[in-house]
PDB file of C-alpha atoms in Angstrom:
ATOM      1  CA  MET W 867     -37.172 -22.670  10.945  1.00 42.00           C
ATOM      2  CA  ALA W 868     -33.832 -22.272   9.272  1.00 44.00           C
ATOM      3  CA  THR W 869     -31.354 -19.974  10.901  1.00 44.00           C
ATOM      4  CA  ALA W 870     -29.503 -17.668   8.725  1.00 44.00           C
ATOM      5  CA  THR W 871     -25.698 -18.141   9.330  1.00 45.00           C
ATOM      6  CA  ASN W 872     -23.131 -15.376   9.054  1.00 44.00           C
ATOM      7  CA  LYS W 873     -20.379 -16.509   6.805  1.00 47.00           C
ATOM      8  CA  ASN W 874     -18.110 -13.632   7.946  1.00 46.00           C
ATOM      9  CA  ALA W 875     -18.760 -14.720  11.266  1.00 45.00           C
ATOM     10  CA  PRO W 876     -15.799 -16.882  13.176  1.00 47.00           C
ATOM     11  CA  THR W 877     -17.110 -20.519  12.606  1.00 49.00           C
ATOM     12  CA  ALA W 878     -14.704 -22.097  15.329  1.00 46.00           C
ATOM     13  CA  ILE W 879     -13.518 -21.347  18.712  1.00 44.00           C
ATOM     14  CA  GLY W 880     -10.019 -22.505  17.463  1.00 51.00           C
ATOM     15  CA  GLN W 881     -10.073 -19.181  15.463  1.00 57.00           C
ATOM     16  CA  GLN W 882      -9.973 -16.854  18.182  1.00 60.00           C
ATOM     17  CA  GLU W 883      -7.769 -19.078  20.100  1.00 72.00           C
ATOM     18  CA  GLY W 884      -4.020 -17.726  20.562  1.00 80.00           C
ATOM     19  CA  PHE W 885      -2.634 -14.168  19.940  1.00 86.00           C
ATOM     20  CA  VAL W 886      -5.072 -12.638  17.226  1.00 90.00           C
ATOM     21  CA  TYR W 887      -2.992  -9.582  16.796  1.00 93.00           C
ATOM     22  CA  LEU W 888       0.148 -11.699  15.440  1.00 94.00           C
ATOM     23  CA  PRO W 889      -0.955 -11.579  11.726  1.00 94.00           C
ATOM     24  CA  LEU W 890      -1.505  -7.539  12.367  1.00 95.00           C
ATOM     25  CA  ILE W 891       1.846  -7.230  13.676  1.00 96.00           C
ATOM     26  CA  ALA W 892       3.755  -9.351  11.455  1.00 96.00           C
ATOM     27  CA  GLY W 893       1.880  -7.792   8.551  1.00 95.00           C
ATOM     28  CA  TRP W 894       3.043  -4.541   9.809  1.00 96.00           C
ATOM     29  CA  LEU W 895       6.878  -5.373  10.560  1.00 96.00           C
ATOM     30  CA  VAL W 896       7.075  -7.414   7.230  1.00 96.00           C
ATOM     31  CA  PRO W 897       4.985  -6.862   4.331  1.00 96.00           C
ATOM     32  CA  GLY W 898       2.709  -9.946   3.427  1.00 95.00           C
ATOM     33  CA  ALA W 899       3.834 -12.034   6.654  1.00 95.00           C
ATOM     34  CA  GLY W 900       0.512 -11.527   8.125  1.00 95.00           C
ATOM     35  CA  HIS W 901      -0.953 -13.287   5.171  1.00 96.00           C
ATOM     36  CA  PHE W 902       1.795 -15.731   4.976  1.00 96.00           C
ATOM     37  CA  LEU W 903       0.920 -16.578   8.867  1.00 94.00           C
ATOM     38  CA  LEU W 904      -2.656 -17.632   7.750  1.00 94.00           C
ATOM     39  CA  GLY W 905      -1.382 -19.812   4.586  1.00 93.00           C
ATOM     40  CA  LYS W 906      -2.743 -17.001   2.122  1.00 94.00           C
ATOM     41  CA  TRP W 907       0.441 -17.472   0.295  1.00 95.00           C
ATOM     42  CA  GLY W 908      -0.759 -15.896  -3.371  1.00 95.00           C
ATOM     43  CA  ARG W 909      -2.544 -13.067  -1.958  1.00 95.00           C
ATOM     44  CA  GLY W 910       0.577 -12.317   0.825  1.00 96.00           C
ATOM     45  CA  ALA W 911       3.519 -12.997  -1.811  1.00 97.00           C
ATOM     46  CA  LEU W 912       1.349  -9.905  -4.015  1.00 96.00           C
ATOM     47  CA  LEU W 913       1.058  -7.733  -1.022  1.00 97.00           C
ATOM     48  CA  ALA W 914       4.567  -8.122   0.030  1.00 97.00           C
ATOM     49  CA  LEU W 915       5.856  -7.538  -3.819  1.00 97.00           C
ATOM     50  CA  SER W 916       3.505  -4.152  -4.397  1.00 97.00           C
ATOM     51  CA  VAL W 917       4.635  -2.989  -1.134  1.00 97.00           C
ATOM     52  CA  VAL W 918       8.522  -3.467  -1.482  1.00 97.00           C
ATOM     53  CA  CYS W 919       8.701  -2.529  -5.112  1.00 96.00           C
ATOM     54  CA  MET W 920       6.733   0.648  -4.266  1.00 96.00           C
ATOM     55  CA  TYR W 921       9.082   1.472  -1.190  1.00 96.00           C
ATOM     56  CA  ALA W 922      12.145   0.232  -3.324  1.00 96.00           C
ATOM     57  CA  LEU W 923      11.025   2.207  -6.240  1.00 95.00           C
ATOM     58  CA  GLY W 924      10.931   5.421  -4.213  1.00 95.00           C
ATOM     59  CA  LEU W 925      14.170   5.016  -2.661  1.00 95.00           C
ATOM     60  CA  SER W 926      15.602   4.422  -6.537  1.00 94.00           C
ATOM     61  CA  MET W 927      14.055   7.956  -7.019  1.00 93.00           C
ATOM     62  CA  HIS W 928      16.036   9.318  -4.072  1.00 92.00           C
ATOM     63  CA  GLY W 929      12.832   9.808  -2.172  1.00 93.00           C
ATOM     64  CA  LYS W 930      13.098  11.285   1.529  1.00 91.00           C
ATOM     65  CA  LEU W 931      12.952   8.998   4.756  1.00 92.00           C
ATOM     66  CA  TYR W 932      11.226  11.276   7.292  1.00 89.00           C
ATOM     67  CA  THR W 933      13.763  11.219  10.280  1.00 87.00           C
ATOM     68  CA  GLY W 934      12.025  13.520  12.813  1.00 79.00           C
ATOM     69  CA  ALA W 935       8.495  15.597  13.341  1.00 75.00           C
ATOM     70  CA  GLN W 936       9.219  19.511  12.829  1.00 81.00           C
ATOM     71  CA  ASP W 937       5.844  20.301  11.427  1.00 87.00           C
ATOM     72  CA  ILE W 938       2.285  18.509  10.897  1.00 87.00           C
ATOM     73  CA  LEU W 939       3.422  17.653   7.414  1.00 86.00           C
ATOM     74  CA  ASP W 940       6.622  15.782   8.629  1.00 87.00           C
ATOM     75  CA  ILE W 941       4.399  14.069  11.227  1.00 90.00           C
ATOM     76  CA  LEU W 942       2.031  12.884   8.639  1.00 92.00           C
ATOM     77  CA  GLY W 943       5.207  11.751   6.136  1.00 91.00           C
ATOM     78  CA  LEU W 944       6.702   9.993   9.342  1.00 93.00           C
ATOM     79  CA  ALA W 945       3.306   8.380  10.264  1.00 93.00           C
ATOM     80  CA  GLY W 946       3.283   7.059   6.672  1.00 94.00           C
ATOM     81  CA  ASP W 947       6.869   5.909   6.534  1.00 94.00           C
ATOM     82  CA  LEU W 948       6.624   3.928   9.824  1.00 95.00           C
ATOM     83  CA  GLY W 949       3.629   1.815   7.800  1.00 96.00           C
ATOM     84  CA  ASN W 950       6.744   0.418   6.102  1.00 96.00           C
ATOM     85  CA  GLY W 951       7.504  -1.490   9.327  1.00 95.00           C
ATOM     86  CA  LEU W 952      11.270  -3.164   9.620  1.00 96.00           C
ATOM     87  CA  LEU W 953      11.514  -1.883   6.078  1.00 95.00           C
ATOM     88  CA  TYR W 954      11.751   1.788   7.158  1.00 95.00           C
ATOM     89  CA  PHE W 955      14.096   1.003  10.180  1.00 94.00           C
ATOM     90  CA  ILE W 956      16.358  -0.877   7.644  1.00 95.00           C
ATOM     91  CA  GLY W 957      16.333   2.131   5.597  1.00 94.00           C
ATOM     92  CA  ARG W 958      17.311   4.440   8.294  1.00 92.00           C
ATOM     93  CA  ILE W 959      19.755   2.355   9.594  1.00 93.00           C
ATOM     94  CA  LEU W 960      21.391   2.176   5.989  1.00 93.00           C
ATOM     95  CA  GLY W 961      21.375   5.823   5.637  1.00 90.00           C
ATOM     96  CA  LEU W 962      18.832   5.198   2.736  1.00 90.00           C
ATOM     97  CA  GLY W 963      16.731   8.120   1.080  1.00 82.00           C
ATOM     98  CA  ALA W 964      17.275  11.646   0.632  1.00 76.00           C
ATOM     99  CA  TYR W 965      18.158  14.406   3.147  1.00 73.00           C
ATOM    100  CA  MET W 966      16.437  17.065   1.019  1.00 79.00           C
ATOM    101  CA  VAL W 967      14.023  17.143  -1.744  1.00 77.00           C
ATOM    102  CA  GLN W 968      15.470  19.197  -4.785  1.00 78.00           C
ATOM    103  CA  VAL W 969      14.226  17.582  -7.689  1.00 85.00           C
ATOM    104  CA  THR W 970      10.516  16.487  -9.054  1.00 86.00           C
ATOM    105  CA  THR W 971      11.720  12.696  -9.362  1.00 88.00           C
ATOM    106  CA  GLN W 972      12.524  12.752  -5.658  1.00 91.00           C
ATOM    107  CA  ASP W 973       9.349  14.181  -4.359  1.00 91.00           C
ATOM    108  CA  TYR W 974       7.279  11.438  -6.295  1.00 93.00           C
ATOM    109  CA  GLY W 975      10.085   9.178  -4.652  1.00 94.00           C
ATOM    110  CA  THR W 976       8.838  10.434  -1.371  1.00 94.00           C
ATOM    111  CA  LYS W 977       5.290   9.887  -1.960  1.00 95.00           C
ATOM    112  CA  PHE W 978       6.004   6.499  -3.298  1.00 96.00           C
ATOM    113  CA  ILE W 979       7.726   5.402   0.386  1.00 96.00           C
ATOM    114  CA  VAL W 980       4.561   7.038   2.118  1.00 96.00           C
ATOM    115  CA  VAL W 981       1.966   5.221  -0.109  1.00 97.00           C
ATOM    116  CA  ALA W 982       3.983   1.977   0.570  1.00 97.00           C
ATOM    117  CA  GLY W 983       3.639   2.512   4.005  1.00 97.00           C
ATOM    118  CA  LEU W 984       0.112   3.086   4.215  1.00 97.00           C
ATOM    119  CA  LEU W 985      -0.747   0.252   1.727  1.00 97.00           C
ATOM    120  CA  ASN W 986       1.241  -1.968   4.322  1.00 97.00           C
ATOM    121  CA  VAL W 987      -1.050  -0.761   6.943  1.00 97.00           C
ATOM    122  CA  ILE W 988      -4.166  -1.917   5.033  1.00 97.00           C
ATOM    123  CA  ALA W 989      -2.549  -5.597   3.969  1.00 97.00           C
ATOM    124  CA  ALA W 990      -1.839  -5.766   7.888  1.00 96.00           C
ATOM    125  CA  VAL W 991      -5.566  -4.913   9.091  1.00 96.00           C
ATOM    126  CA  ASP W 992      -6.904  -7.244   6.271  1.00 96.00           C
ATOM    127  CA  ALA W 993      -4.635 -10.007   7.471  1.00 96.00           C
ATOM    128  CA  HIS W 994      -5.992  -8.832  10.988  1.00 95.00           C
ATOM    129  CA  ASN W 995      -9.826  -9.444   9.829  1.00 94.00           C
ATOM    130  CA  LEU W 996      -8.572 -12.968   7.690  1.00 94.00           C
ATOM    131  CA  ARG W 997      -7.563 -14.168  11.356  1.00 94.00           C
ATOM    132  CA  THR W 998     -10.725 -13.000  13.255  1.00 92.00           C
ATOM    133  CA  GLY W 999     -12.816 -14.466  10.790  1.00 89.00           C
ATOM    134  CA  ARG W1000     -14.009 -10.897   9.394  1.00 89.00           C
ATOM    135  CA  LYS W1001     -13.256 -11.840   6.246  1.00 84.00           C
ATOM    136  CA  SER W1002     -12.550 -14.910   4.356  1.00 80.00           C
TER     137      SER W1002
ATOM    138  CA  MET Y 718      18.965   7.728  -9.859  1.00 84.00           C
ATOM    139  CA  TYR Y 719      15.667   6.753 -11.493  1.00 85.00           C
ATOM    140  CA  GLN Y 720      14.057   9.368 -13.397  1.00 86.00           C
ATOM    141  CA  PRO Y 721      10.391   7.991 -14.456  1.00 87.00           C
ATOM    142  CA  SER Y 722       8.344  10.371 -16.696  1.00 91.00           C
ATOM    143  CA  HIS Y 723       5.179  11.574 -14.814  1.00 91.00           C
ATOM    144  CA  PHE Y 724       3.285   9.102 -16.596  1.00 92.00           C
ATOM    145  CA  THR Y 725       5.268   6.164 -15.940  1.00 94.00           C
ATOM    146  CA  ALA Y 726       5.306   7.109 -12.166  1.00 94.00           C
ATOM    147  CA  VAL Y 727       1.379   7.385 -12.056  1.00 95.00           C
ATOM    148  CA  VAL Y 728       1.110   3.930 -13.938  1.00 96.00           C
ATOM    149  CA  LEU Y 729       3.557   2.314 -11.419  1.00 96.00           C
ATOM    150  CA  PHE Y 730       1.619   3.844  -8.735  1.00 96.00           C
ATOM    151  CA  ALA Y 731      -1.717   2.994  -9.958  1.00 97.00           C
ATOM    152  CA  LEU Y 732      -0.222  -1.002 -10.700  1.00 97.00           C
ATOM    153  CA  PHE Y 733       0.712  -1.335  -7.019  1.00 97.00           C
ATOM    154  CA  ALA Y 734      -2.105   0.567  -5.009  1.00 97.00           C
ATOM    155  CA  SER Y 735      -4.581  -1.318  -7.096  1.00 97.00           C
ATOM    156  CA  THR Y 736      -2.761  -4.652  -6.488  1.00 97.00           C
ATOM    157  CA  VAL Y 737      -3.388  -4.020  -2.656  1.00 97.00           C
ATOM    158  CA  PHE Y 738      -6.785  -2.410  -3.057  1.00 97.00           C
ATOM    159  CA  GLY Y 739      -8.093  -5.531  -4.979  1.00 96.00           C
ATOM    160  CA  ILE Y 740      -6.807  -7.900  -2.452  1.00 96.00           C
ATOM    161  CA  THR Y 741      -7.817  -6.158   0.715  1.00 96.00           C
ATOM    162  CA  MET Y 742     -11.235  -4.900  -0.647  1.00 95.00           C
ATOM    163  CA  ARG Y 743     -12.759  -8.136  -2.083  1.00 94.00           C
ATOM    164  CA  GLU Y 744     -13.020 -11.503  -1.019  1.00 92.00           C
ATOM    165  CA  THR Y 745     -13.006 -13.865  -4.079  1.00 93.00           C
ATOM    166  CA  PRO Y 746      -9.921 -14.038  -6.635  1.00 94.00           C
ATOM    167  CA  ARG Y 747     -12.246 -13.147  -9.263  1.00 96.00           C
ATOM    168  CA  LYS Y 748     -13.664 -10.172  -7.525  1.00 96.00           C
ATOM    169  CA  MET Y 749     -10.211  -9.342  -6.364  1.00 96.00           C
ATOM    170  CA  PHE Y 750      -8.944  -9.262 -10.207  1.00 96.00           C
ATOM    171  CA  ARG Y 751     -11.827  -7.311 -11.358  1.00 97.00           C
ATOM    172  CA  TYR Y 752     -11.921  -4.556  -8.625  1.00 97.00           C
ATOM    173  CA  GLY Y 753      -8.124  -4.291  -8.881  1.00 97.00           C
ATOM    174  CA  LEU Y 754      -8.672  -3.686 -12.566  1.00 97.00           C
ATOM    175  CA  TYR Y 755     -11.459  -0.745 -12.071  1.00 97.00           C
ATOM    176  CA  CYS Y 756      -9.122   0.671  -9.474  1.00 97.00           C
ATOM    177  CA  PHE Y 757      -6.229   0.679 -12.090  1.00 97.00           C
ATOM    178  CA  ALA Y 758      -8.538   2.169 -14.996  1.00 97.00           C
ATOM    179  CA  LEU Y 759      -9.862   4.938 -12.641  1.00 97.00           C
ATOM    180  CA  PHE Y 760      -6.461   5.872 -11.863  1.00 96.00           C
ATOM    181  CA  ILE Y 761      -5.304   6.151 -15.105  1.00 96.00           C
ATOM    182  CA  GLY Y 762      -8.356   7.673 -16.465  1.00 96.00           C
ATOM    183  CA  SER Y 763      -8.650   9.975 -13.550  1.00 96.00           C
ATOM    184  CA  THR Y 764      -5.068  11.269 -14.290  1.00 95.00           C
ATOM    185  CA  ILE Y 765      -5.487  11.602 -18.238  1.00 95.00           C
ATOM    186  CA  LEU Y 766      -8.826  13.434 -17.547  1.00 96.00           C
ATOM    187  CA  LEU Y 767      -7.540  15.653 -14.856  1.00 95.00           C
ATOM    188  CA  SER Y 768      -4.368  16.726 -17.109  1.00 94.00           C
ATOM    189  CA  TRP Y 769      -6.237  17.222 -19.900  1.00 95.00           C
ATOM    190  CA  VAL Y 770      -8.502  20.162 -17.821  1.00 96.00           C
ATOM    191  CA  MET Y 771      -5.180  21.517 -16.570  1.00 94.00           C
ATOM    192  CA  PHE Y 772      -3.982  21.672 -20.140  1.00 94.00           C
ATOM    193  CA  LEU Y 773      -7.167  23.518 -21.000  1.00 95.00           C
ATOM    194  CA  ILE Y 774      -6.831  25.774 -17.891  1.00 94.00           C
ATOM    195  CA  ALA Y 775      -3.381  26.836 -18.677  1.00 89.00           C
ATOM    196  CA  ARG Y 776      -3.965  27.771 -22.267  1.00 82.00           C
TER     197      ARG Y 776
END
């Protein structure tokens, strides 16, 4: 009797060797880097382009980079911003982003930056799933 | 300072979010493209629909 094989399961022992969280961490720090490490150049480039463009558009709209956590909404915003990895820290070091949101476009920009971070986390988790063989 | 219209902002948002959703939620390039297109259409379609609903409520 033939046994059913799970295409998504790790097919080789080598797939579990090494530090399996490397694509996850690299993907979080640098958008698309997790996929680049796994040789998924096209996917990585598209993910990097999407996240970096969204982050840059947010900054160009003078969106706010959350710097502290005074209330629950600020904590959530900060968590989203941190998803951008090094982009967030570079933005903070260079003093980018508005201190206060005064016009509607700045509010759009703030949301663009937060969502770019969240999308980057999704992309990093996808890289981790590729690494562990959960996804092909 | 870049100041897009509300609709332009929605289109840009939908484009980038759909790209990431398509790549991360499906496995083959064809399915990724189709799912990305589906998400993009839902983003834009729901925005237009809700805009009309709010317009009619505000009247």
